[in-house]
GROMACS .gro file of C-alpha atoms in nm:
model
  404
    1MET     CA    1  -1.627  -1.385  -1.269
    2LYS     CA    2  -1.617  -1.117  -1.538
    3ASN     CA    3  -1.338  -1.034  -1.784
    4LEU     CA    4  -1.261  -0.672  -1.869
    5TYR     CA    5  -1.002  -0.544  -2.117
    6CYS     CA    6  -0.812  -0.214  -2.137
    7ASP     CA    7  -0.469  -0.070  -2.207
    8VAL     CA    8  -0.395   0.049  -1.854
    9VAL     CA    9  -0.560  -0.037  -1.522
   10ILE     CA   10  -0.490   0.185  -1.221
   11ALA     CA   11  -0.578   0.084  -0.865
   12GLY     CA   12  -0.620   0.403  -0.665
   13CYS     CA   13  -0.776   0.742  -0.736
   14GLY     CA   14  -0.558   0.970  -0.525
   15VAL     CA   15  -0.328   1.229  -0.682
   16ALA     CA   16  -0.077   0.969  -0.802
   17GLY     CA   17  -0.334   0.758  -0.984
   18LEU     CA   18  -0.514   1.060  -1.128
   19PHE     CA   19  -0.195   1.231  -1.248
   20THR     CA   20  -0.086   0.908  -1.415
   21ALA     CA   21  -0.413   0.891  -1.607
   22LEU     CA   22  -0.391   1.256  -1.710
   23HIS     CA   23  -0.048   1.200  -1.865
   24LEU     CA   24  -0.135   0.892  -2.070
   25PRO     CA   25  -0.231   0.931  -2.438
   26GLU     CA   26  -0.601   0.972  -2.507
   27ASP     CA   27  -0.597   0.673  -2.740
   28LYS     CA   28  -0.524   0.441  -2.446
   29LYS     CA   29  -0.827   0.293  -2.275
   30ILE     CA   30  -0.788   0.334  -1.899
   31LEU     CA   31  -0.978   0.177  -1.610
   32MET     CA   32  -0.939   0.331  -1.262
   33LEU     CA   33  -1.051   0.164  -0.941
   34SER     CA   34  -1.121   0.321  -0.602
   35LYS     CA   35  -1.138   0.094  -0.295
   36GLY     CA   36  -1.393   0.327  -0.135
   37ASP     CA   37  -1.559   0.642  -0.264
   38PHE     CA   38  -1.343   0.893  -0.446
   39GLU     CA   39  -1.323   1.119  -0.140
   40SER     CA   40  -1.176   0.846   0.083
   41CYS     CA   41  -0.817   0.873  -0.033
   42ASP     CA   42  -0.537   1.017   0.176
   43SER     CA   43  -0.457   1.274  -0.091
   44MET     CA   44  -0.775   1.452   0.019
   45LEU     CA   45  -0.635   1.486   0.371
   46ALA     CA   46  -0.305   1.660   0.293
   47GLN     CA   47  -0.316   1.995   0.472
   48GLY     CA   48   0.019   2.170   0.457
   49GLY     CA   49   0.096   2.206   0.089
   50ILE     CA   50   0.333   2.105  -0.191
   51CYS     CA   51   0.699   2.202  -0.223
   52MET     CA   52   0.838   2.393  -0.519
   53LEU     CA   53   1.187   2.499  -0.619
   54ARG     CA   54   1.151   2.877  -0.615
   55ASN     CA   55   1.472   2.958  -0.798
   56GLU     CA   56   1.808   2.803  -0.879
   57ALA     CA   57   1.963   2.949  -0.562
   58ASP     CA   58   1.723   2.735  -0.359
   59TYR     CA   59   1.824   2.409  -0.526
   60GLU     CA   60   2.108   2.320  -0.289
   61PRO     CA   61   1.913   2.415   0.029
   62PHE     CA   62   1.605   2.224  -0.093
   63TYR     CA   63   1.819   1.921  -0.178
   64GLU     CA   64   2.003   1.933   0.155
   65ASP     CA   65   1.682   1.976   0.356
   66THR     CA   66   1.534   1.667   0.188
   67MET     CA   67   1.848   1.458   0.237
   68LYS     CA   68   1.899   1.566   0.597
   69ALA     CA   69   1.540   1.489   0.692
   70GLY     CA   70   1.582   1.146   0.528
   71HIS     CA   71   1.900   1.078   0.729
   72TYR     CA   72   2.091   1.075   0.397
   73GLU     CA   73   1.938   0.738   0.307
   74ASN     CA   74   1.761   0.900   0.010
   75ARG     CA   75   1.838   0.810  -0.349
   76ALA     CA   76   2.018   1.120  -0.472
   77GLU     CA   77   1.902   1.084  -0.833
   78SER     CA   78   1.536   1.063  -0.724
   79VAL     CA   79   1.564   1.372  -0.506
   80ASP     CA   80   1.726   1.563  -0.791
   81LEU     CA   81   1.451   1.458  -1.034
   82MET     CA   82   1.175   1.559  -0.795
   83ILE     CA   83   1.321   1.902  -0.727
   84ARG     CA   84   1.402   1.975  -1.091
   85LYS     CA   85   1.047   1.892  -1.202
   86SER     CA   86   0.867   2.075  -0.921
   87GLN     CA   87   0.807   2.403  -1.105
   88ARG     CA   88   0.662   2.218  -1.404
   89VAL     CA   89   0.427   2.025  -1.174
   90ILE     CA   90   0.300   2.342  -1.007
   91ASP     CA   91   0.244   2.502  -1.349
   92GLN     CA   92   0.044   2.197  -1.457
   93LEU     CA   93  -0.168   2.206  -1.142
   94VAL     CA   94  -0.249   2.573  -1.200
   95SER     CA   95  -0.347   2.489  -1.559
   96TYR     CA   96  -0.586   2.227  -1.419
   97GLY     CA   97  -0.754   2.494  -1.209
   98VAL     CA   98  -0.582   2.441  -0.874
   99GLU     CA   99  -0.601   2.763  -0.674
  100PHE     CA  100  -0.302   2.827  -0.451
  101ASN     CA  101  -0.290   3.110  -0.199
  102ARG     CA  102  -0.133   3.418  -0.353
  103ASN     CA  103   0.021   3.746  -0.243
  104VAL     CA  104  -0.139   4.083  -0.311
  105ASN     CA  105   0.063   4.116  -0.632
  106GLY     CA  106  -0.068   3.782  -0.759
  107SER     CA  107   0.250   3.581  -0.702
  108LEU     CA  108   0.237   3.246  -0.526
  109ALA     CA  109   0.242   3.265  -0.147
  110PHE     CA  110   0.488   3.029   0.022
  111THR     CA  111   0.490   2.893   0.374
  112ARG     CA  112   0.756   2.708   0.572
  113GLU     CA  113   0.735   2.384   0.767
  114GLY     CA  114   0.963   2.189   0.998
  115ALA     CA  115   1.314   2.105   0.868
  116HIS     CA  116   1.281   2.350   0.577
  117SER     CA  117   1.550   2.616   0.568
  118ALA     CA  118   1.327   2.855   0.371
  119PRO     CA  119   0.961   2.903   0.272
  120ARG     CA  120   0.902   2.697  -0.046
  121ILE     CA  121   0.561   2.540   0.008
  122CYS     CA  122   0.262   2.633  -0.206
  123TYR     CA  123  -0.070   2.587  -0.029
  124HIS     CA  124  -0.446   2.631  -0.046
  125LYS     CA  125  -0.556   2.736   0.303
  126ASP     CA  126  -0.513   2.418   0.511
  127ILE     CA  127  -0.683   2.185   0.262
  128THR     CA  128  -0.422   2.171  -0.015
  129GLY     CA  129  -0.469   1.801  -0.078
  130LYS     CA  130  -0.842   1.835  -0.120
  131GLU     CA  131  -0.800   2.127  -0.360
  132ILE     CA  132  -0.550   1.940  -0.578
  133THR     CA  133  -0.728   1.603  -0.572
  134THR     CA  134  -1.069   1.752  -0.648
  135LYS     CA  135  -0.938   1.947  -0.947
  136LEU     CA  136  -0.746   1.647  -1.084
  137LEU     CA  137  -1.051   1.422  -1.044
  138ALA     CA  138  -1.261   1.673  -1.237
  139GLN     CA  139  -1.005   1.668  -1.519
  140VAL     CA  140  -1.004   1.287  -1.531
  141ARG     CA  141  -1.384   1.273  -1.534
  142ASP     CA  142  -1.374   1.477  -1.855
  143LEU     CA  143  -1.157   1.219  -2.034
  144SER     CA  144  -1.360   0.998  -2.264
  145ASN     CA  145  -1.097   0.723  -2.253
  146VAL     CA  146  -1.115   0.676  -1.874
  147THR     CA  147  -1.366   0.463  -1.684
  148LEU     CA  148  -1.390   0.516  -1.306
  149MET     CA  149  -1.519   0.253  -1.064
  150GLU     CA  150  -1.584   0.317  -0.693
  151TYR     CA  151  -1.595   0.054  -0.416
  152THR     CA  152  -1.382  -0.186  -0.619
  153THR     CA  153  -1.076  -0.339  -0.451
  154MET     CA  154  -0.764  -0.480  -0.614
  155THR     CA  155  -0.714  -0.827  -0.465
  156ASP     CA  156  -0.434  -0.966  -0.684
  157ILE     CA  157  -0.251  -0.922  -1.014
  158LEU     CA  158  -0.263  -1.134  -1.327
  159THR     CA  159   0.079  -1.261  -1.433
  160ASP     CA  160   0.252  -1.460  -1.702
  161ARG     CA  161   0.595  -1.565  -1.576
  162ARG     CA  162   0.761  -1.234  -1.473
  163SER     CA  163   0.524  -1.003  -1.657
  164CYS     CA  164   0.208  -0.840  -1.522
  165LYS     CA  165  -0.099  -0.885  -1.738
  166GLY     CA  166  -0.354  -0.691  -1.535
  167MET     CA  167  -0.525  -0.734  -1.200
  168ILE     CA  168  -0.803  -0.911  -1.015
  169ALA     CA  169  -1.054  -0.697  -0.829
  170LYS     CA  170  -1.374  -0.737  -0.632
  171THR     CA  171  -1.675  -0.504  -0.639
  172ALA     CA  172  -1.889  -0.406  -0.343
  173SER     CA  173  -2.147  -0.664  -0.452
  174GLY     CA  174  -1.882  -0.936  -0.443
  175GLU     CA  175  -1.839  -0.973  -0.819
  176VAL     CA  176  -1.485  -1.080  -0.916
  177LEU     CA  177  -1.326  -0.896  -1.208
  178HIS     CA  178  -1.032  -1.017  -1.413
  179ILE     CA  179  -0.900  -0.697  -1.568
  180HIS     CA  180  -0.664  -0.771  -1.858
  181ALA     CA  181  -0.430  -0.482  -1.937
  182ALA     CA  182  -0.101  -0.415  -2.111
  183ASP     CA  183   0.018  -0.210  -1.813
  184THR     CA  184  -0.087  -0.208  -1.448
  185VAL     CA  185  -0.039   0.075  -1.198
  186MET     CA  186  -0.070   0.030  -0.822
  187ALA     CA  187  -0.153   0.355  -0.641
  188THR     CA  188  -0.326   0.218  -0.333
  189GLY     CA  189  -0.178   0.452  -0.073
  190GLY     CA  190  -0.021   0.373   0.260
  191ILE     CA  191  -0.065   0.143   0.559
  192GLY     CA  192  -0.242   0.357   0.819
  193GLY     CA  193  -0.542   0.127   0.844
  194LEU     CA  194  -0.317  -0.131   1.010
  195TYR     CA  195  -0.259   0.102   1.308
  196ALA     CA  196  -0.479   0.182   1.605
  197HIS     CA  197  -0.390   0.554   1.581
  198SER     CA  198  -0.330   0.700   1.236
  199THR     CA  199  -0.408   1.012   1.037
  200ASN     CA  200  -0.489   0.786   0.738
  201PHE     CA  201  -0.823   0.650   0.624
  202PRO     CA  202  -0.887   0.301   0.771
  203LEU     CA  203  -0.921   0.144   0.424
  204LEU     CA  204  -0.550   0.201   0.352
  205THR     CA  205  -0.408  -0.138   0.446
  206GLY     CA  206  -0.099  -0.183   0.230
  207ASP     CA  207  -0.279  -0.388  -0.036
  208ALA     CA  208  -0.017  -0.334  -0.306
  209CYS     CA  209   0.266  -0.437  -0.074
  210SER     CA  210   0.090  -0.761   0.021
  211ILE     CA  211   0.027  -0.848  -0.344
  212ALA     CA  212   0.384  -0.758  -0.442
  213LYS     CA  213   0.524  -0.984  -0.170
  214LYS     CA  214   0.303  -1.271  -0.288
  215HIS     CA  215   0.453  -1.244  -0.638
  216ASN     CA  216   0.814  -1.185  -0.526
  217VAL     CA  217   0.809  -0.825  -0.647
  218GLU     CA  218   1.080  -0.641  -0.456
  219LEU     CA  219   0.982  -0.439  -0.149
  220GLU     CA  220   1.199  -0.177   0.018
  221HIS     CA  221   1.231  -0.027   0.368
  222MET     CA  222   0.909  -0.177   0.502
  223ASP     CA  223   1.004  -0.057   0.853
  224TYR     CA  224   1.030   0.310   0.754
  225VAL     CA  225   0.708   0.447   0.901
  226GLN     CA  226   0.670   0.815   0.985
  227ILE     CA  227   0.495   0.929   1.299
  228HIS     CA  228   0.350   1.279   1.268
  229PRO     CA  229   0.423   1.488   1.580
  230THR     CA  230   0.088   1.663   1.605
  231SER     CA  231  -0.249   1.498   1.568
  232LEU     CA  232  -0.541   1.634   1.768
  233TYR     CA  233  -0.577   1.426   2.084
  234SER     CA  234  -0.923   1.280   2.122
  235THR     CA  235  -1.086   0.992   2.305
  236ARG     CA  236  -1.319   0.936   2.012
  237PRO     CA  237  -1.250   0.626   1.799
  238GLY     CA  238  -1.151   0.650   1.433
  239ARG     CA  239  -0.900   0.844   1.225
  240SER     CA  240  -0.681   1.095   1.409
  241PHE     CA  241  -0.719   1.454   1.288
  242LEU     CA  242  -0.391   1.601   1.165
  243ILE     CA  243  -0.268   1.939   1.282
  244SER     CA  244  -0.054   2.054   0.990
  245GLU     CA  245   0.317   2.106   1.038
  246SER     CA  246   0.271   2.445   0.872
  247ALA     CA  247   0.106   2.557   1.196
  248ARG     CA  248   0.446   2.530   1.363
  249GLY     CA  249   0.601   2.686   1.055
  250GLU     CA  250   0.380   2.989   1.112
  251GLY     CA  251   0.479   3.015   1.479
  252ALA     CA  252   0.272   2.768   1.685
  253ILE     CA  253   0.473   2.628   1.977
  254LEU     CA  254   0.471   2.306   2.177
  255LEU     CA  255   0.409   2.325   2.551
  256ASN     CA  256   0.413   2.068   2.827
  257HIS     CA  257   0.160   2.055   3.110
  258ARG     CA  258   0.359   2.317   3.302
  259GLY     CA  259   0.322   2.557   3.011
  260GLU     CA  260   0.690   2.529   2.917
  261ARG     CA  261   0.840   2.490   2.570
  262PHE     CA  262   1.048   2.173   2.560
  263ILE     CA  263   1.172   2.138   2.200
  264ASP     CA  264   1.259   2.328   1.881
  265GLU     CA  265   0.935   2.285   1.686
  266LEU     CA  266   1.098   2.318   1.344
  267GLN     CA  267   1.324   2.016   1.362
  268PRO     CA  268   1.249   1.712   1.140
  269ARG     CA  269   0.929   1.523   1.218
  270ASP     CA  270   1.094   1.219   1.373
  271VAL     CA  271   1.295   1.436   1.613
  272VAL     CA  272   0.990   1.638   1.719
  273ALA     CA  273   0.769   1.329   1.754
  274ASN     CA  274   1.028   1.154   1.971
  275GLY     CA  275   1.064   1.470   2.179
  276ILE     CA  276   0.690   1.486   2.243
  277LEU     CA  277   0.673   1.117   2.335
  278ALA     CA  278   0.967   1.159   2.574
  279GLU     CA  279   0.798   1.457   2.741
  280MET     CA  280   0.471   1.265   2.771
  281GLU     CA  281   0.652   0.978   2.939
  282LYS     CA  282   0.837   1.215   3.168
  283GLU     CA  283   0.511   1.382   3.275
  284LYS     CA  284   0.309   1.056   3.273
  285VAL     CA  285   0.039   1.213   3.051
  286ASP     CA  286  -0.159   1.112   2.740
  287HIS     CA  287  -0.082   1.425   2.536
  288GLU     CA  288   0.102   1.756   2.526
  289TRP     CA  289  -0.017   2.096   2.400
  290LEU     CA  290   0.016   2.310   2.086
  291SER     CA  291  -0.028   2.683   2.135
  292PHE     CA  292  -0.116   2.933   1.860
  293GLU     CA  293  -0.045   3.233   2.087
  294ASN     CA  294   0.223   3.358   1.846
  295VAL     CA  295   0.004   3.314   1.537
  296SER     CA  296  -0.217   3.605   1.437
  297GLU     CA  297  -0.593   3.559   1.407
  298GLN     CA  298  -0.568   3.670   1.045
  299THR     CA  299  -0.321   3.390   0.972
  300ILE     CA  300  -0.546   3.140   1.147
  301ASP     CA  301  -0.850   3.257   0.948
  302GLU     CA  302  -0.669   3.259   0.614
  303HIS     CA  303  -0.433   2.961   0.652
  304PHE     CA  304  -0.595   2.727   0.904
  305PRO     CA  305  -0.974   2.764   0.881
  306ASN     CA  306  -1.041   2.390   0.861
  307ILE     CA  307  -0.815   2.312   1.156
  308TYR     CA  308  -0.981   2.590   1.355
  309GLN     CA  309  -1.330   2.455   1.290
  310GLN     CA  310  -1.232   2.096   1.368
  311CYS     CA  311  -1.080   2.203   1.699
  312LEU     CA  312  -1.400   2.391   1.785
  313LYS     CA  313  -1.595   2.069   1.726
  314GLU     CA  314  -1.370   1.902   1.983
  315GLY     CA  315  -1.429   2.186   2.229
  316TYR     CA  316  -1.110   2.387   2.181
  317ASP     CA  317  -1.079   2.745   2.055
  318LEU     CA  318  -0.719   2.761   1.938
  319LYS     CA  319  -0.743   3.142   1.920
  320LYS     CA  320  -0.785   3.144   2.297
  321GLU     CA  321  -0.623   2.828   2.433
  322PRO     CA  322  -0.372   2.555   2.351
  323ILE     CA  323  -0.501   2.236   2.190
  324PRO     CA  324  -0.405   1.883   2.303
  325ILE     CA  325  -0.183   1.694   2.058
  326VAL     CA  326  -0.027   1.350   2.037
  327PRO     CA  327   0.194   1.182   1.774
  328ALA     CA  328   0.020   0.940   1.535
  329GLN     CA  329   0.115   0.715   1.242
  330HIS     CA  330   0.111   0.933   0.934
  331TYR     CA  331   0.319   0.826   0.634
  332PHE     CA  332   0.498   0.524   0.489
  333MET     CA  333   0.841   0.590   0.334
  334GLY     CA  334   0.891   0.226   0.231
  335GLY     CA  335   0.683   0.023  -0.012
  336VAL     CA  336   0.709  -0.145  -0.350
  337HIS     CA  337   1.057  -0.083  -0.488
  338VAL     CA  338   1.056   0.117  -0.812
  339ASP     CA  339   1.311   0.283  -1.037
  340GLN     CA  340   1.299   0.644  -1.158
  341ASN     CA  341   1.024   0.549  -1.404
  342SER     CA  342   0.812   0.399  -1.124
  343GLN     CA  343   0.869   0.055  -1.275
  344THR     CA  344   0.868  -0.234  -1.026
  345THR     CA  345   1.084  -0.544  -1.060
  346MET     CA  346   0.802  -0.707  -1.261
  347GLU     CA  347   0.755  -0.608  -1.625
  348HIS     CA  348   0.451  -0.391  -1.701
  349LEU     CA  349   0.381  -0.338  -1.330
  350TYR     CA  350   0.418   0.014  -1.189
  351ALA     CA  351   0.374   0.162  -0.842
  352VAL     CA  352   0.323   0.532  -0.765
  353GLY     CA  353   0.248   0.749  -0.465
  354GLU     CA  354   0.281   0.630  -0.105
  355THR     CA  355   0.251   0.270  -0.228
  356SER     CA  356   0.592   0.296  -0.393
  357CYS     CA  357   0.945   0.346  -0.269
  358ASN     CA  358   1.151   0.545  -0.517
  359GLY     CA  359   1.400   0.661  -0.255
  360VAL     CA  360   1.303   1.029  -0.243
  361HIS     CA  361   1.220   1.033   0.126
  362GLY     CA  362   1.494   0.815   0.270
  363LYS     CA  363   1.426   0.721   0.632
  364ASN     CA  364   1.205   1.021   0.711
  365ARG     CA  365   0.996   1.237   0.477
  366LEU     CA  366   1.049   1.612   0.461
  367ALA     CA  367   0.720   1.797   0.510
  368SER     CA  368   0.515   1.864   0.194
  369ASN     CA  369   0.736   1.653  -0.030
  370SER     CA  370   0.471   1.379  -0.051
  371LEU     CA  371   0.232   1.545  -0.296
  372LEU     CA  372   0.521   1.661  -0.512
  373GLU     CA  373   0.687   1.319  -0.515
  374SER     CA  374   0.357   1.149  -0.601
  375LEU     CA  375   0.295   1.377  -0.898
  376VAL     CA  376   0.649   1.376  -1.038
  377PHE     CA  377   0.679   0.998  -1.034
  378ALA     CA  378   0.323   0.945  -1.157
  379GLU     CA  379   0.419   1.141  -1.467
  380GLN     CA  380   0.733   0.928  -1.492
  381ALA     CA  381   0.517   0.615  -1.492
  382ALA     CA  382   0.290   0.754  -1.762
  383SER     CA  383   0.588   0.847  -1.979
  384SER     CA  384   0.733   0.499  -1.942
  385ILE     CA  385   0.402   0.332  -2.028
  386THR     CA  386   0.360   0.559  -2.329
  387SER     CA  387   0.702   0.470  -2.466
  388ASN     CA  388   0.647   0.099  -2.401
  389GLU     CA  389   0.399  -0.015  -2.665
  390LYS     CA  390   0.491  -0.383  -2.648
  391GLY     CA  391   0.194  -0.597  -2.560
  392THR     CA  392  -0.076  -0.340  -2.623
  393GLU     CA  393  -0.173  -0.503  -2.951
  394ASP     CA  394  -0.260  -0.825  -2.768
  395TYR     CA  395  -0.551  -0.652  -2.600
  396GLU     CA  396  -0.687  -0.422  -2.869
  397SER     CA  397  -0.904  -0.694  -3.022
  398ASN     CA  398  -1.047  -0.792  -2.683
  399TYR     CA  399  -1.198  -0.472  -2.549
  400HIS     CA  400  -1.513  -0.545  -2.358
  401ALA     CA  401  -1.787  -0.297  -2.428
  402ALA     CA  402  -1.898  -0.301  -2.066
  403CYS     CA  403  -1.558  -0.177  -1.952
  404CYS     CA  404  -1.395   0.075  -2.177
   0.00000   0.00000   0.00000
């Protein structure tokens, strides 16, 4: 067993963990852990984009779209905070080098997805998550106060009564680390690895939730699991490939085996997913179809190049024929309960990203709110940690040279 010492330890190197690190003061020593390699986080997989409040006139529609999709079980104050901070987040991403698709005049291009009343989604082709995560990771790598460790898994937290004092982790070689820190951030992603069919990486197994339960840290809405309507149907084992909801936003339509449309494709995800499952049961089939017949080849080439290539690998040319789709587990709306500062019910323990439940999504997440929510509340966590200096002094004399 090895002891390491730092100001802040973050489990998870997706957008939530990375954005937290980027918003902490440079005089804080930070240790970041990745359960797998840095590319194996769900943030890399986000296709559709990230929402942004375009102007004040869009506030009420954006707010209503989010609440309606969440069956009005959302926390109103969290939704308001996310929307109000969205423009600032996009500006920050651009400053970090994130390249969003733009119009001829240089303005941001916006797309629309299911349950959105207007186009308000910034995107980078159909690999928005990869673009954002890669650029944020590059920024974090340049910080001299941050140490990154791959293939290192959080297995527990260190506690003293009702206060978190760091975490326990295990390396790929089996070495156990006791990481002592003034503040601890859990950003371990969702629960897709617990499902037979999921768009998530298999290593996402709800680690933070299990640890929180062990220590009586409050959990919330653990049964709120989102099924994405359209993953590419395949008989191959492993992660299901997501067909972005923005495809339907750009005009792709759902067809049954008789070639008939059977549902309004732009309804909320849970409604569409249930509609597809009902049609599959009615027809006694393993999948239904998604047709791009109403989507121009230029739009496919510019907006969905990755999806197009992946479908070709499976033997389908979506420019010429429908592709088989089936609903799959996609996102977790529940998780470790946090307040607006991403603080859990244990002192000095924070949770951000899909790991947390801050109430933004309610019972069902509105498309492309996940990246935005992760970034907004990661910054909230960093601000809270920065303003909470209590306990930091206890560790400053114990820094281990091998760590930070």
